Amino acid sequence: VNTRMIRRWDSLIIDTEKVLVVWIEDQISHNTPLSQSLIQSEALILFNSIKAERDVEAPEKKDGR
């Protein structure tokens, strides 16, 4: 069970990083100034969004079934 949870978190983090890179590249292409706090904030938003999508797609995993 713990191994599944770790893999799930690893997958969430990897997918968040991929989407964050695309977001950063888009911001750079529009000459938008970036700061560490802005990037961290967007990373958290993306992480929570991806996590929520996966929880909706697989609600049976919440109760261990």
PDB file of C-alpha atoms in Angstrom:
ATOM      1  CA  VAL A   1       0.000   0.000   0.000  1.00  0.00           C
ATOM      2  CA  ASN A   2       2.795   2.436   0.883  1.00  0.00           C
ATOM      3  CA  THR A   3       4.618   1.622  -2.345  1.00  0.00           C
ATOM      4  CA  ARG A   4       1.494   2.456  -4.351  1.00  0.00           C
ATOM      5  CA  MET A   5       1.121   5.745  -2.497  1.00  0.00           C
ATOM      6  CA  ILE A   6       4.767   6.671  -3.113  1.00  0.00           C
ATOM      7  CA  ARG A   7       4.461   5.828  -6.817  1.00  0.00           C
ATOM      8  CA  ARG A   8       1.279   7.896  -7.010  1.00  0.00           C
ATOM      9  CA  TRP A   9       2.993  10.914  -5.440  1.00  0.00           C
ATOM     10  CA  ASP A  10       6.054  10.447  -7.665  1.00  0.00           C
ATOM     11  CA  SER A  11       3.803  10.370 -10.711  1.00  0.00           C
ATOM     12  CA  LEU A  12       1.971  13.507  -9.551  1.00  0.00           C
ATOM     13  CA  ILE A  13       5.244  15.344  -9.034  1.00  0.00           C
ATOM     14  CA  ILE A  14       6.664  14.266 -12.405  1.00  0.00           C
ATOM     15  CA  ASP A  15       3.497  15.297 -14.241  1.00  0.00           C
ATOM     16  CA  THR A  16       3.400  18.605 -12.356  1.00  0.00           C
ATOM     17  CA  GLU A  17       6.998  19.306 -13.387  1.00  0.00           C
ATOM     18  CA  LYS A  18       6.195  18.603 -17.043  1.00  0.00           C
ATOM     19  CA  VAL A  19       3.215  20.965 -17.065  1.00  0.00           C
ATOM     20  CA  LEU A  20       5.146  23.583 -15.085  1.00  0.00           C
ATOM     21  CA  VAL A  21       7.945  23.591 -17.677  1.00  0.00           C
ATOM     22  CA  VAL A  22       5.392  24.266 -20.412  1.00  0.00           C
ATOM     23  CA  TRP A  23       3.862  27.068 -18.307  1.00  0.00           C
ATOM     24  CA  ILE A  24       7.297  28.647 -17.673  1.00  0.00           C
ATOM     25  CA  GLU A  25       8.201  28.471 -21.363  1.00  0.00           C
ATOM     26  CA  ASP A  26       4.893  30.138 -22.221  1.00  0.00           C
ATOM     27  CA  GLN A  27       5.526  32.905 -19.689  1.00  0.00           C
ATOM     28  CA  ILE A  28       9.013  33.461 -21.074  1.00  0.00           C
ATOM     29  CA  SER A  29       7.708  33.590 -24.652  1.00  0.00           C
ATOM     30  CA  HIS A  30       5.346  36.384 -23.557  1.00  0.00           C
ATOM     31  CA  ASN A  31       8.188  38.201 -21.751  1.00  0.00           C
ATOM     32  CA  THR A  32       6.376  37.818 -18.431  1.00  0.00           C
ATOM     33  CA  PRO A  33       8.659  38.476 -15.462  1.00  0.00           C
ATOM     34  CA  LEU A  34       8.996  35.398 -13.261  1.00  0.00           C
ATOM     35  CA  SER A  35       9.977  35.074  -9.642  1.00  0.00           C
ATOM     36  CA  GLN A  36      10.589  32.100  -7.424  1.00  0.00           C
ATOM     37  CA  SER A  37       7.404  32.763  -5.465  1.00  0.00           C
ATOM     38  CA  LEU A  38       5.306  33.012  -8.650  1.00  0.00           C
ATOM     39  CA  ILE A  39       6.706  29.730  -9.958  1.00  0.00           C
ATOM     40  CA  GLN A  40       6.144  28.032  -6.594  1.00  0.00           C
ATOM     41  CA  SER A  41       2.581  29.304  -6.492  1.00  0.00           C
ATOM     42  CA  GLU A  42       1.859  28.053 -10.010  1.00  0.00           C
ATOM     43  CA  ALA A  43       3.481  24.695  -9.198  1.00  0.00           C
ATOM     44  CA  LEU A  44       1.160  24.277  -6.212  1.00  0.00           C
ATOM     45  CA  ILE A  45      -1.882  25.226  -8.291  1.00  0.00           C
ATOM     46  CA  LEU A  46      -0.917  22.746 -11.009  1.00  0.00           C
ATOM     47  CA  PHE A  47      -0.148  19.994  -8.497  1.00  0.00           C
ATOM     48  CA  ASN A  48      -3.511  20.400  -6.780  1.00  0.00           C
ATOM     49  CA  SER A  49      -5.302  20.521 -10.111  1.00  0.00           C
ATOM     50  CA  ILE A  50      -3.671  17.327 -11.391  1.00  0.00           C
ATOM     51  CA  LYS A  51      -4.281  15.615  -8.051  1.00  0.00           C
ATOM     52  CA  ALA A  52      -7.962  16.609  -8.089  1.00  0.00           C
ATOM     53  CA  GLU A  53      -8.356  15.320 -11.659  1.00  0.00           C
ATOM     54  CA  ARG A  54      -6.900  11.956 -10.693  1.00  0.00           C
ATOM     55  CA  ASP A  55      -9.025  11.702  -7.561  1.00  0.00           C
ATOM     56  CA  VAL A  56     -12.145  12.275  -9.674  1.00  0.00           C
ATOM     57  CA  GLU A  57     -11.026   9.728 -12.274  1.00  0.00           C
ATOM     58  CA  ALA A  58     -10.325   7.001  -9.701  1.00  0.00           C
ATOM     59  CA  PRO A  59     -12.415   7.571  -6.546  1.00  0.00           C
ATOM     60  CA  GLU A  60     -12.379   3.854  -5.686  1.00  0.00           C
ATOM     61  CA  LYS A  61      -8.703   4.161  -4.768  1.00  0.00           C
ATOM     62  CA  LYS A  62      -9.540   6.477  -1.847  1.00  0.00           C
ATOM     63  CA  ASP A  63     -11.033   3.685   0.251  1.00  0.00           C
ATOM     64  CA  GLY A  64      -8.466   1.089  -0.788  1.00  0.00           C
ATOM     65  CA  ARG A  65     -10.610  -0.885  -3.263  1.00  0.00           C
TER      66      ARG A  65
END
